[in-house]
Each structure stands twice: as structure tokens, then as C-alpha cells.
Amino acid sequence: MPGTLYLVATPIGNLQDMSLRAIEVLRQVDVIACEDTRHSRKLLNHFSISNKLVSYHEHNEVDRAGELISLIEAGKSVAVISDAGTPGISDPGFLLVQRARDAGAAVVPIPGPVAFVCAVIAAGLPTDSIYFGGFLPSKQGERRRRLAEVADIPATLVFYEAPHRLLRSLADCLEVLGDRKAAVARELTKLHEEIASGTLSEILAKFAGKTVKGEIALVIERKSDDSHPLAAADAASLADRISELEKMGLDHKSALKKAAKESGLSKSEAYRLVITKK
Ligand code: SAM
């Protein structure tokens, strides 16, 4: 009978965010796989956990996953932790989970902090639908392409970003996505926690010329109707087309439906566009 793989979330800054269940599981498993053994030993010492640690990081992920799966297949229990937050979220974990599932082992998540979730719930932007894009690419061309790819997703967008790239990324966001509302969530749960919100241009102005430090999650508003490709002038021509069709004898509903189809919009999109421009 295979053992169990536990995915254990740990704090993203504030040690008091460690869950009782995380402590219990980390005490009980046969081995704990972590990114950096020295870093994790400090965390474990704080909670008087003296369990065996092995390294499991992006550079030894493939080999180490094989070794850990052999242990699980032999009936042992393994916990994975990352340097901070939830394993598998912009951190190693996925490969091991995939292989553990393939081996028929139980995979048990032990929930806790995730930086992007904390950022998005505190940003003041809608949380009904959220797109998490991990780290934005570090090269400008790729970053802009990535932003263009996600520009139309009807969800609040969240990314991780390094502090030394924040200003350049904000400038690219402004250029590619337009001046949307946003929030920079810095050092969440730590002493210097800061959640700076406003439009992208306001946030850019706030951080301009400063040396930005700490860990950052960037939250950006979804595309609004105003930034719809058919906004402004095109909305007026959509309205013109509807009246033209009405003059040709169509009732308003049918004219709207036809004009929407001609413009490649759904009926509800066309309706929203025309109504918000009235
Ligand atoms: N697994 C982690 C999680 O659950 O959020 C994320 C790990 S990823 C390698 C590290 C990045 O997460 C940082 O560079 C930063 O963008 C974001 N992050 C981590 N801790 C944070 C914090 N306290 N405040 C804001 N962002 C944080």
C-alpha cells in the first residue's frame, strides 16, 4: 500500500500563520522535502519539529521526485514544503504530485497562506473571477506579449513580480492594458506590509524614482467596457448601425442582434456597449 504525499503550506512572512495541522503533519511524516534545507530548518526549529529534511528544488526536481516516489511506494509518508507559502504555486510540487497520483498514492493538501490570494482579497478589486499568471516574464518583449495575451480575460489579474522590475512592469502594464485600477501588495503579513492601490499610472507615479524592496504581488483590474475594442467611436457606429437596421424595418431587438453579429460581439456585449454609451 503506497504512503501519502502531503503538500503543506507554510507562512509567507508571519510565523503565526503556520497552521496547527501543518505542525502536526510535519512532525509525523517520515521525511520533509523542502527547497532550501537551511531556510526550512529555521522554520521547523521555531515549531520544535526535528524531522528529517531533504532538498527538493527546481534544479534536482526530476531526480529527487524519483527518490521520493520510491519512498512513497514503500509506504512512507512525505511532506513537501516550499520556502514560503503553498508548494506548487510558483514553486516546485507539480511534478511530484503528478507522479504520486500516477503511483496511486494519496495526495493530501494542508492549506495555508498563498501570496496571490492574500493580495487579491485585499486589493479592492472584484474577487468573483481571478486569473493568476505566476511571474511575469523578465524580458520586456515577452512580458508585453504575455500581457497582451491576458488583456481580455474577464477576471481580476494577479502576477508575482520582483521588486527591481516593478517599475518597468507597471509601465508595460499601463501601455498594454491601459490605465486600469491596480494594487501593488508588498511584504504581505510582514512588518512593512503595504498595499498601494490606484490606477496603474498613479501607482507608477508613487513608486517612480524609489528603490522598491521586498516581495510583491501585482493585482490588476479586468478589462472594462470602456477598454473594449469597440468602445467609444465604435460604440457610436454600432448604435448608428442599429438605427439604420431599424429604419430598414427590423425591430430594436432584431437590429441589435444583427448589428452585434456583424461586429463579432455577443448580443449582451453589444447591449452593454450601446447602453453604457447612451
Ligand atoms: N509559493 C508561494 C505562494 O504560495 O505564494 C510563492 C512562491 S514564489 C517563488 C515567491 C513570490 O511570491 C515572490 O517573489 C512574490 O512575488 C510573491 N510573494 C511571496 N511572499 C510574499 C509576500 N509576503 N508579499 C507579497 N508577495 C509575496
PDB file of N, CA and C in Angstrom, residues 112-211:
ATOM      1  N   GLY A 112      -3.006  26.766   3.563  1.00  0.00           N
ATOM      2  CA  GLY A 112      -2.441  27.869   4.344  1.00  0.00           C
ATOM      3  C   GLY A 112      -2.170  29.038   3.416  1.00  0.00           C
ATOM      4  N   PRO A 113      -1.224  29.916   3.780  1.00  0.00           N
ATOM      5  CA  PRO A 113      -1.026  31.139   3.010  1.00  0.00           C
ATOM      6  C   PRO A 113      -0.610  30.926   1.553  1.00  0.00           C
ATOM      7  N   VAL A 114      -1.168  31.778   0.701  1.00  0.00           N
ATOM      8  CA  VAL A 114      -0.753  31.895  -0.702  1.00  0.00           C
ATOM      9  C   VAL A 114      -0.679  33.399  -0.959  1.00  0.00           C
ATOM     10  N   ALA A 115       0.464  33.890  -1.386  1.00  0.00           N
ATOM     11  CA  ALA A 115       0.630  35.344  -1.508  1.00  0.00           C
ATOM     12  C   ALA A 115      -0.396  35.966  -2.462  1.00  0.00           C
ATOM     13  N   PHE A 116      -0.658  35.319  -3.605  1.00  0.00           N
ATOM     14  CA  PHE A 116      -1.545  35.981  -4.578  1.00  0.00           C
ATOM     15  C   PHE A 116      -2.978  36.054  -4.072  1.00  0.00           C
ATOM     16  N   VAL A 117      -3.384  35.087  -3.271  1.00  0.00           N
ATOM     17  CA  VAL A 117      -4.755  35.111  -2.728  1.00  0.00           C
ATOM     18  C   VAL A 117      -4.864  36.250  -1.711  1.00  0.00           C
ATOM     19  N   CYS A 118      -3.861  36.377  -0.841  1.00  0.00           N
ATOM     20  CA  CYS A 118      -3.876  37.484   0.131  1.00  0.00           C
ATOM     21  C   CYS A 118      -3.918  38.818  -0.610  1.00  0.00           C
ATOM     22  N   ALA A 119      -3.113  38.927  -1.686  1.00  0.00           N
ATOM     23  CA  ALA A 119      -3.053  40.191  -2.431  1.00  0.00           C
ATOM     24  C   ALA A 119      -4.403  40.519  -3.051  1.00  0.00           C
ATOM     25  N   VAL A 120      -5.015  39.524  -3.667  1.00  0.00           N
ATOM     26  CA  VAL A 120      -6.243  39.802  -4.414  1.00  0.00           C
ATOM     27  C   VAL A 120      -7.414  40.109  -3.469  1.00  0.00           C
ATOM     28  N   ILE A 121      -7.462  39.472  -2.321  1.00  0.00           N
ATOM     29  CA  ILE A 121      -8.608  39.747  -1.431  1.00  0.00           C
ATOM     30  C   ILE A 121      -8.488  41.126  -0.780  1.00  0.00           C
ATOM     31  N   ALA A 122      -7.252  41.661  -0.733  1.00  0.00           N
ATOM     32  CA  ALA A 122      -7.073  42.963  -0.073  1.00  0.00           C
ATOM     33  C   ALA A 122      -6.957  44.119  -1.072  1.00  0.00           C
ATOM     34  N   ALA A 123      -7.014  43.817  -2.373  1.00  0.00           N
ATOM     35  CA  ALA A 123      -6.746  44.842  -3.391  1.00  0.00           C
ATOM     36  C   ALA A 123      -7.938  45.771  -3.644  1.00  0.00           C
ATOM     37  N   GLY A 124      -9.130  45.326  -3.274  1.00  0.00           N
ATOM     38  CA  GLY A 124     -10.303  46.156  -3.544  1.00  0.00           C
ATOM     39  C   GLY A 124     -10.797  46.003  -4.971  1.00  0.00           C
ATOM     40  N   LEU A 125     -10.448  44.916  -5.606  1.00  0.00           N
ATOM     41  CA  LEU A 125     -10.946  44.620  -6.957  1.00  0.00           C
ATOM     42  C   LEU A 125     -11.803  43.357  -6.886  1.00  0.00           C
ATOM     43  N   PRO A 126     -12.711  43.163  -7.850  1.00  0.00           N
ATOM     44  CA  PRO A 126     -13.634  42.025  -7.755  1.00  0.00           C
ATOM     45  C   PRO A 126     -12.914  40.680  -7.601  1.00  0.00           C
ATOM     46  N   THR A 127     -13.499  39.827  -6.773  1.00  0.00           N
ATOM     47  CA  THR A 127     -12.888  38.521  -6.499  1.00  0.00           C
ATOM     48  C   THR A 127     -13.748  37.379  -7.040  1.00  0.00           C
ATOM     49  N   ASP A 128     -14.761  37.722  -7.842  1.00  0.00           N
ATOM     50  CA  ASP A 128     -15.652  36.673  -8.363  1.00  0.00           C
ATOM     51  C   ASP A 128     -14.938  35.778  -9.365  1.00  0.00           C
ATOM     52  N   SER A 129     -13.952  36.345 -10.051  1.00  0.00           N
ATOM     53  CA  SER A 129     -13.211  35.570 -11.040  1.00  0.00           C
ATOM     54  C   SER A 129     -11.775  36.104 -11.044  1.00  0.00           C
ATOM     55  N   ILE A 130     -10.816  35.190 -10.861  1.00  0.00           N
ATOM     56  CA  ILE A 130      -9.418  35.605 -10.670  1.00  0.00           C
ATOM     57  C   ILE A 130      -8.521  34.819 -11.624  1.00  0.00           C
ATOM     58  N   TYR A 131      -7.611  35.526 -12.302  1.00  0.00           N
ATOM     59  CA  TYR A 131      -6.628  34.842 -13.138  1.00  0.00           C
ATOM     60  C   TYR A 131      -5.253  35.050 -12.509  1.00  0.00           C
ATOM     61  N   PHE A 132      -4.580  33.960 -12.130  1.00  0.00           N
ATOM     62  CA  PHE A 132      -3.233  34.054 -11.567  1.00  0.00           C
ATOM     63  C   PHE A 132      -2.227  33.675 -12.645  1.00  0.00           C
ATOM     64  N   GLY A 133      -1.336  34.599 -12.975  1.00  0.00           N
ATOM     65  CA  GLY A 133      -0.401  34.377 -14.083  1.00  0.00           C
ATOM     66  C   GLY A 133       1.019  34.063 -13.648  1.00  0.00           C
ATOM     67  N   GLY A 134       1.246  33.758 -12.351  1.00  0.00           N
ATOM     68  CA  GLY A 134       2.603  33.464 -11.888  1.00  0.00           C
ATOM     69  C   GLY A 134       3.502  34.687 -12.071  1.00  0.00           C
ATOM     70  N   PHE A 135       4.787  34.446 -12.317  1.00  0.00           N
ATOM     71  CA  PHE A 135       5.724  35.556 -12.542  1.00  0.00           C
ATOM     72  C   PHE A 135       5.583  36.071 -13.967  1.00  0.00           C
ATOM     73  N   LEU A 136       5.581  37.389 -14.134  1.00  0.00           N
ATOM     74  CA  LEU A 136       5.624  37.971 -15.481  1.00  0.00           C
ATOM     75  C   LEU A 136       7.021  37.715 -16.051  1.00  0.00           C
ATOM     76  N   PRO A 137       7.143  37.511 -17.374  1.00  0.00           N
ATOM     77  CA  PRO A 137       8.476  37.297 -17.942  1.00  0.00           C
ATOM     78  C   PRO A 137       9.404  38.484 -17.635  1.00  0.00           C
ATOM     79  N   SER A 138      10.702  38.178 -17.482  1.00  0.00           N
ATOM     80  CA  SER A 138      11.631  39.260 -17.128  1.00  0.00           C
ATOM     81  C   SER A 138      12.031  40.098 -18.345  1.00  0.00           C
ATOM     82  N   LYS A 139      11.943  39.514 -19.554  1.00  0.00           N
ATOM     83  CA  LYS A 139      12.323  40.296 -20.752  1.00  0.00           C
ATOM     84  C   LYS A 139      11.119  41.111 -21.229  1.00  0.00           C
ATOM     85  N   GLN A 140      11.397  42.365 -21.601  1.00  0.00           N
ATOM     86  CA  GLN A 140      10.291  43.261 -21.915  1.00  0.00           C
ATOM     87  C   GLN A 140       9.390  42.770 -23.054  1.00  0.00           C
ATOM     88  N   GLY A 141      10.020  42.282 -24.144  1.00  0.00           N
ATOM     89  CA  GLY A 141       9.225  41.836 -25.291  1.00  0.00           C
ATOM     90  C   GLY A 141       8.276  40.713 -24.896  1.00  0.00           C
ATOM     91  N   GLU A 142       8.809  39.735 -24.166  1.00  0.00           N
ATOM     92  CA  GLU A 142       7.974  38.597 -23.736  1.00  0.00           C
ATOM     93  C   GLU A 142       6.905  39.052 -22.761  1.00  0.00           C
ATOM     94  N   ARG A 143       7.311  39.995 -21.895  1.00  0.00           N
ATOM     95  CA  ARG A 143       6.344  40.482 -20.887  1.00  0.00           C
ATOM     96  C   ARG A 143       5.156  41.162 -21.573  1.00  0.00           C
ATOM     97  N   ARG A 144       5.478  41.996 -22.555  1.00  0.00           N
ATOM     98  CA  ARG A 144       4.392  42.699 -23.258  1.00  0.00           C
ATOM     99  C   ARG A 144       3.494  41.725 -24.017  1.00  0.00           C
ATOM    100  N   ARG A 145       4.117  40.718 -24.610  1.00  0.00           N
ATOM    101  CA  ARG A 145       3.320  39.706 -25.335  1.00  0.00           C
ATOM    102  C   ARG A 145       2.405  38.969 -24.362  1.00  0.00           C
ATOM    103  N   ARG A 146       2.959  38.641 -23.196  1.00  0.00           N
ATOM    104  CA  ARG A 146       2.180  37.915 -22.175  1.00  0.00           C
ATOM    105  C   ARG A 146       0.992  38.774 -21.729  1.00  0.00           C
ATOM    106  N   LEU A 147       1.275  40.061 -21.523  1.00  0.00           N
ATOM    107  CA  LEU A 147       0.198  40.964 -21.071  1.00  0.00           C
ATOM    108  C   LEU A 147      -0.887  41.081 -22.147  1.00  0.00           C
ATOM    109  N   ALA A 148      -0.444  41.135 -23.413  1.00  0.00           N
ATOM    110  CA  ALA A 148      -1.429  41.220 -24.497  1.00  0.00           C
ATOM    111  C   ALA A 148      -2.288  39.954 -24.529  1.00  0.00           C
ATOM    112  N   GLU A 149      -1.679  38.818 -24.231  1.00  0.00           N
ATOM    113  CA  GLU A 149      -2.429  37.545 -24.238  1.00  0.00           C
ATOM    114  C   GLU A 149      -3.529  37.521 -23.178  1.00  0.00           C
ATOM    115  N   VAL A 150      -3.257  38.151 -22.036  1.00  0.00           N
ATOM    116  CA  VAL A 150      -4.222  38.067 -20.922  1.00  0.00           C
ATOM    117  C   VAL A 150      -5.133  39.291 -20.847  1.00  0.00           C
ATOM    118  N   ALA A 151      -4.906  40.259 -21.743  1.00  0.00           N
ATOM    119  CA  ALA A 151      -5.614  41.547 -21.643  1.00  0.00           C
ATOM    120  C   ALA A 151      -7.136  41.409 -21.605  1.00  0.00           C
ATOM    121  N   ASP A 152      -7.661  40.448 -22.365  1.00  0.00           N
ATOM    122  CA  ASP A 152      -9.124  40.358 -22.486  1.00  0.00           C
ATOM    123  C   ASP A 152      -9.759  39.363 -21.523  1.00  0.00           C
ATOM    124  N   ILE A 153      -8.967  38.716 -20.690  1.00  0.00           N
ATOM    125  CA  ILE A 153      -9.550  37.720 -19.769  1.00  0.00           C
ATOM    126  C   ILE A 153     -10.518  38.433 -18.816  1.00  0.00           C
ATOM    127  N   PRO A 154     -11.757  37.941 -18.726  1.00  0.00           N
ATOM    128  CA  PRO A 154     -12.724  38.637 -17.866  1.00  0.00           C
ATOM    129  C   PRO A 154     -12.548  38.249 -16.386  1.00  0.00           C
ATOM    130  N   ALA A 155     -11.414  38.590 -15.830  1.00  0.00           N
ATOM    131  CA  ALA A 155     -11.112  38.243 -14.436  1.00  0.00           C
ATOM    132  C   ALA A 155     -10.091  39.244 -13.904  1.00  0.00           C
ATOM    133  N   THR A 156     -10.073  39.408 -12.583  1.00  0.00           N
ATOM    134  CA  THR A 156      -9.011  40.205 -11.960  1.00  0.00           C
ATOM    135  C   THR A 156      -7.691  39.449 -12.187  1.00  0.00           C
ATOM    136  N   LEU A 157      -6.669  40.182 -12.644  1.00  0.00           N
ATOM    137  CA  LEU A 157      -5.387  39.544 -12.977  1.00  0.00           C
ATOM    138  C   LEU A 157      -4.407  39.690 -11.813  1.00  0.00           C
ATOM    139  N   VAL A 158      -3.669  38.646 -11.516  1.00  0.00           N
ATOM    140  CA  VAL A 158      -2.658  38.728 -10.442  1.00  0.00           C
ATOM    141  C   VAL A 158      -1.353  38.108 -10.920  1.00  0.00           C
ATOM    142  N   PHE A 159      -0.256  38.801 -10.644  1.00  0.00           N
ATOM    143  CA  PHE A 159       1.072  38.306 -11.015  1.00  0.00           C
ATOM    144  C   PHE A 159       2.028  38.464  -9.836  1.00  0.00           C
ATOM    145  N   TYR A 160       3.077  37.655  -9.846  1.00  0.00           N
ATOM    146  CA  TYR A 160       4.187  37.875  -8.931  1.00  0.00           C
ATOM    147  C   TYR A 160       5.232  38.689  -9.678  1.00  0.00           C
ATOM    148  N   GLU A 161       5.927  39.563  -8.956  1.00  0.00           N
ATOM    149  CA  GLU A 161       6.950  40.378  -9.604  1.00  0.00           C
ATOM    150  C   GLU A 161       8.112  40.643  -8.661  1.00  0.00           C
ATOM    151  N   ALA A 162       9.310  40.700  -9.243  1.00  0.00           N
ATOM    152  CA  ALA A 162      10.495  41.013  -8.444  1.00  0.00           C
ATOM    153  C   ALA A 162      10.547  42.529  -8.236  1.00  0.00           C
ATOM    154  N   PRO A 163      11.014  42.980  -7.066  1.00  0.00           N
ATOM    155  CA  PRO A 163      10.986  44.423  -6.779  1.00  0.00           C
ATOM    156  C   PRO A 163      11.765  45.271  -7.785  1.00  0.00           C
ATOM    157  N   HIS A 164      12.921  44.749  -8.266  1.00  0.00           N
ATOM    158  CA  HIS A 164      13.734  45.570  -9.175  1.00  0.00           C
ATOM    159  C   HIS A 164      13.106  45.695 -10.563  1.00  0.00           C
ATOM    160  N   ARG A 165      12.077  44.911 -10.839  1.00  0.00           N
ATOM    161  CA  ARG A 165      11.409  45.003 -12.152  1.00  0.00           C
ATOM    162  C   ARG A 165      10.063  45.710 -12.051  1.00  0.00           C
ATOM    163  N   LEU A 166       9.658  46.065 -10.826  1.00  0.00           N
ATOM    164  CA  LEU A 166       8.289  46.565 -10.650  1.00  0.00           C
ATOM    165  C   LEU A 166       7.964  47.752 -11.559  1.00  0.00           C
ATOM    166  N   LEU A 167       8.864  48.757 -11.571  1.00  0.00           N
ATOM    167  CA  LEU A 167       8.548  49.967 -12.339  1.00  0.00           C
ATOM    168  C   LEU A 167       8.427  49.668 -13.829  1.00  0.00           C
ATOM    169  N   ARG A 168       9.344  48.848 -14.336  1.00  0.00           N
ATOM    170  CA  ARG A 168       9.289  48.505 -15.769  1.00  0.00           C
ATOM    171  C   ARG A 168       8.020  47.712 -16.090  1.00  0.00           C
ATOM    172  N   SER A 169       7.658  46.820 -15.190  1.00  0.00           N
ATOM    173  CA  SER A 169       6.441  46.025 -15.436  1.00  0.00           C
ATOM    174  C   SER A 169       5.193  46.888 -15.359  1.00  0.00           C
ATOM    175  N   LEU A 170       5.161  47.789 -14.388  1.00  0.00           N
ATOM    176  CA  LEU A 170       3.995  48.675 -14.280  1.00  0.00           C
ATOM    177  C   LEU A 170       3.852  49.513 -15.552  1.00  0.00           C
ATOM    178  N   ALA A 171       4.997  49.979 -16.070  1.00  0.00           N
ATOM    179  CA  ALA A 171       4.956  50.796 -17.297  1.00  0.00           C
ATOM    180  C   ALA A 171       4.433  49.962 -18.464  1.00  0.00           C
ATOM    181  N   ASP A 172       4.848  48.712 -18.547  1.00  0.00           N
ATOM    182  CA  ASP A 172       4.353  47.838 -19.625  1.00  0.00           C
ATOM    183  C   ASP A 172       2.861  47.554 -19.447  1.00  0.00           C
ATOM    184  N   CYS A 173       2.444  47.332 -18.191  1.00  0.00           N
ATOM    185  CA  CYS A 173       1.018  47.083 -17.929  1.00  0.00           C
ATOM    186  C   CYS A 173       0.194  48.276 -18.396  1.00  0.00           C
ATOM    187  N   LEU A 174       0.694  49.478 -18.064  1.00  0.00           N
ATOM    188  CA  LEU A 174      -0.025  50.704 -18.449  1.00  0.00           C
ATOM    189  C   LEU A 174      -0.145  50.790 -19.965  1.00  0.00           C
ATOM    190  N   GLU A 175       0.953  50.492 -20.639  1.00  0.00           N
ATOM    191  CA  GLU A 175       0.944  50.618 -22.091  1.00  0.00           C
ATOM    192  C   GLU A 175       0.069  49.543 -22.754  1.00  0.00           C
ATOM    193  N   VAL A 176       0.170  48.318 -22.281  1.00  0.00           N
ATOM    194  CA  VAL A 176      -0.532  47.222 -22.969  1.00  0.00           C
ATOM    195  C   VAL A 176      -1.991  47.111 -22.513  1.00  0.00           C
ATOM    196  N   LEU A 177      -2.232  47.333 -21.215  1.00  0.00           N
ATOM    197  CA  LEU A 177      -3.586  47.097 -20.687  1.00  0.00           C
ATOM    198  C   LEU A 177      -4.412  48.372 -20.545  1.00  0.00           C
ATOM    199  N   GLY A 178      -3.760  49.538 -20.662  1.00  0.00           N
ATOM    200  CA  GLY A 178      -4.462  50.794 -20.433  1.00  0.00           C
ATOM    201  C   GLY A 178      -4.423  51.135 -18.949  1.00  0.00           C
ATOM    202  N   ASP A 179      -4.973  52.302 -18.613  1.00  0.00           N
ATOM    203  CA  ASP A 179      -4.831  52.787 -17.235  1.00  0.00           C
ATOM    204  C   ASP A 179      -5.888  52.179 -16.310  1.00  0.00           C
ATOM    205  N   ARG A 180      -5.765  50.881 -16.072  1.00  0.00           N
ATOM    206  CA  ARG A 180      -6.732  50.175 -15.216  1.00  0.00           C
ATOM    207  C   ARG A 180      -6.424  50.417 -13.741  1.00  0.00           C
ATOM    208  N   LYS A 181      -7.421  50.108 -12.896  1.00  0.00           N
ATOM    209  CA  LYS A 181      -7.161  50.106 -11.449  1.00  0.00           C
ATOM    210  C   LYS A 181      -6.230  48.939 -11.143  1.00  0.00           C
ATOM    211  N   ALA A 182      -5.447  49.092 -10.089  1.00  0.00           N
ATOM    212  CA  ALA A 182      -4.492  48.027  -9.743  1.00  0.00           C
ATOM    213  C   ALA A 182      -4.098  48.155  -8.282  1.00  0.00           C
ATOM    214  N   ALA A 183      -3.334  47.204  -7.808  1.00  0.00           N
ATOM    215  CA  ALA A 183      -2.762  47.281  -6.453  1.00  0.00           C
ATOM    216  C   ALA A 183      -1.421  46.567  -6.449  1.00  0.00           C
ATOM    217  N   VAL A 184      -0.472  47.177  -5.753  1.00  0.00           N
ATOM    218  CA  VAL A 184       0.814  46.524  -5.519  1.00  0.00           C
ATOM    219  C   VAL A 184       0.811  46.080  -4.061  1.00  0.00           C
ATOM    220  N   ALA A 185       0.805  44.766  -3.842  1.00  0.00           N
ATOM    221  CA  ALA A 185       0.795  44.229  -2.479  1.00  0.00           C
ATOM    222  C   ALA A 185       2.216  43.806  -2.145  1.00  0.00           C
ATOM    223  N   ARG A 186       2.815  44.513  -1.193  1.00  0.00           N
ATOM    224  CA  ARG A 186       4.247  44.311  -0.893  1.00  0.00           C
ATOM    225  C   ARG A 186       4.419  43.807   0.535  1.00  0.00           C
ATOM    226  N   GLU A 187       5.277  42.825   0.706  1.00  0.00           N
ATOM    227  CA  GLU A 187       5.634  42.346   2.040  1.00  0.00           C
ATOM    228  C   GLU A 187       4.409  41.934   2.876  1.00  0.00           C
ATOM    229  N   LEU A 188       3.494  41.245   2.250  1.00  0.00           N
ATOM    230  CA  LEU A 188       2.268  40.831   2.945  1.00  0.00           C
ATOM    231  C   LEU A 188       2.586  40.019   4.192  1.00  0.00           C
ATOM    232  N   THR A 189       1.853  40.287   5.219  1.00  0.00           N
ATOM    233  CA  THR A 189       1.943  39.634   6.549  1.00  0.00           C
ATOM    234  C   THR A 189       3.222  39.998   7.306  1.00  0.00           C
ATOM    235  N   LYS A 190       4.068  40.860   6.723  1.00  0.00           N
ATOM    236  CA  LYS A 190       5.331  41.217   7.391  1.00  0.00           C
ATOM    237  C   LYS A 190       5.237  42.616   7.990  1.00  0.00           C
ATOM    238  N   LEU A 191       6.306  43.009   8.670  1.00  0.00           N
ATOM    239  CA  LEU A 191       6.347  44.298   9.378  1.00  0.00           C
ATOM    240  C   LEU A 191       6.047  45.478   8.442  1.00  0.00           C
ATOM    241  N   HIS A 192       6.632  45.434   7.239  1.00  0.00           N
ATOM    242  CA  HIS A 192       6.471  46.576   6.331  1.00  0.00           C
ATOM    243  C   HIS A 192       5.422  46.309   5.254  1.00  0.00           C
ATOM    244  N   GLU A 193       4.383  45.603   5.624  1.00  0.00           N
ATOM    245  CA  GLU A 193       3.304  45.305   4.663  1.00  0.00           C
ATOM    246  C   GLU A 193       2.743  46.614   4.096  1.00  0.00           C
ATOM    247  N   GLU A 194       2.535  46.602   2.771  1.00  0.00           N
ATOM    248  CA  GLU A 194       1.984  47.793   2.110  1.00  0.00           C
ATOM    249  C   GLU A 194       1.094  47.333   0.962  1.00  0.00           C
ATOM    250  N   ILE A 195      -0.099  47.916   0.878  1.00  0.00           N
ATOM    251  CA  ILE A 195      -0.935  47.618  -0.284  1.00  0.00           C
ATOM    252  C   ILE A 195      -1.259  48.957  -0.938  1.00  0.00           C
ATOM    253  N   ALA A 196      -0.544  49.241  -2.026  1.00  0.00           N
ATOM    254  CA  ALA A 196      -0.702  50.534  -2.703  1.00  0.00           C
ATOM    255  C   ALA A 196      -1.699  50.351  -3.830  1.00  0.00           C
ATOM    256  N   SER A 197      -2.814  51.080  -3.764  1.00  0.00           N
ATOM    257  CA  SER A 197      -3.813  50.913  -4.818  1.00  0.00           C
ATOM    258  C   SER A 197      -4.076  52.233  -5.527  1.00  0.00           C
ATOM    259  N   GLY A 198      -4.655  52.144  -6.709  1.00  0.00           N
ATOM    260  CA  GLY A 198      -4.948  53.325  -7.526  1.00  0.00           C
ATOM    261  C   GLY A 198      -4.980  52.871  -8.964  1.00  0.00           C
ATOM    262  N   THR A 199      -4.877  53.819  -9.898  1.00  0.00           N
ATOM    263  CA  THR A 199      -4.756  53.392 -11.292  1.00  0.00           C
ATOM    264  C   THR A 199      -3.286  53.043 -11.524  1.00  0.00           C
ATOM    265  N   LEU A 200      -3.023  52.337 -12.623  1.00  0.00           N
ATOM    266  CA  LEU A 200      -1.627  51.960 -12.904  1.00  0.00           C
ATOM    267  C   LEU A 200      -0.734  53.207 -12.975  1.00  0.00           C
ATOM    268  N   SER A 201      -1.252  54.299 -13.574  1.00  0.00           N
ATOM    269  CA  SER A 201      -0.401  55.497 -13.687  1.00  0.00           C
ATOM    270  C   SER A 201      -0.164  56.117 -12.308  1.00  0.00           C
ATOM    271  N   GLU A 202      -1.160  56.066 -11.431  1.00  0.00           N
ATOM    272  CA  GLU A 202      -0.972  56.618 -10.075  1.00  0.00           C
ATOM    273  C   GLU A 202       0.061  55.797  -9.293  1.00  0.00           C
ATOM    274  N   ILE A 203      -0.045  54.475  -9.429  1.00  0.00           N
ATOM    275  CA  ILE A 203       0.894  53.612  -8.692  1.00  0.00           C
ATOM    276  C   ILE A 203       2.309  53.797  -9.235  1.00  0.00           C
ATOM    277  N   LEU A 204       2.394  53.923 -10.556  1.00  0.00           N
ATOM    278  CA  LEU A 204       3.695  54.143 -11.188  1.00  0.00           C
ATOM    279  C   LEU A 204       4.312  55.441 -10.642  1.00  0.00           C
ATOM    280  N   ALA A 205       3.493  56.478 -10.564  1.00  0.00           N
ATOM    281  CA  ALA A 205       3.991  57.770 -10.067  1.00  0.00           C
ATOM    282  C   ALA A 205       4.429  57.634  -8.600  1.00  0.00           C
ATOM    283  N   LYS A 206       3.699  56.856  -7.829  1.00  0.00           N
ATOM    284  CA  LYS A 206       4.027  56.684  -6.402  1.00  0.00           C
ATOM    285  C   LYS A 206       5.404  56.036  -6.202  1.00  0.00           C
ATOM    286  N   PHE A 207       5.697  55.026  -7.041  1.00  0.00           N
ATOM    287  CA  PHE A 207       6.959  54.297  -6.850  1.00  0.00           C
ATOM    288  C   PHE A 207       8.110  54.873  -7.686  1.00  0.00           C
ATOM    289  N   ALA A 208       7.797  55.785  -8.620  1.00  0.00           N
ATOM    290  CA  ALA A 208       8.839  56.307  -9.527  1.00  0.00           C
ATOM    291  C   ALA A 208      10.000  56.910  -8.741  1.00  0.00           C
ATOM    292  N   GLY A 209      11.209  56.603  -9.172  1.00  0.00           N
ATOM    293  CA  GLY A 209      12.397  57.198  -8.551  1.00  0.00           C
ATOM    294  C   GLY A 209      12.771  56.570  -7.221  1.00  0.00           C
ATOM    295  N   LYS A 210      11.976  55.604  -6.746  1.00  0.00           N
ATOM    296  CA  LYS A 210      12.290  54.970  -5.451  1.00  0.00           C
ATOM    297  C   LYS A 210      12.907  53.596  -5.678  1.00  0.00           C
ATOM    298  N   THR A 211      13.704  53.156  -4.703  1.00  0.00           N
ATOM    299  CA  THR A 211      14.206  51.781  -4.755  1.00  0.00           C
ATOM    300  C   THR A 211      13.165  50.904  -4.070  1.00  0.00           C
TER     301      THR A 211
END
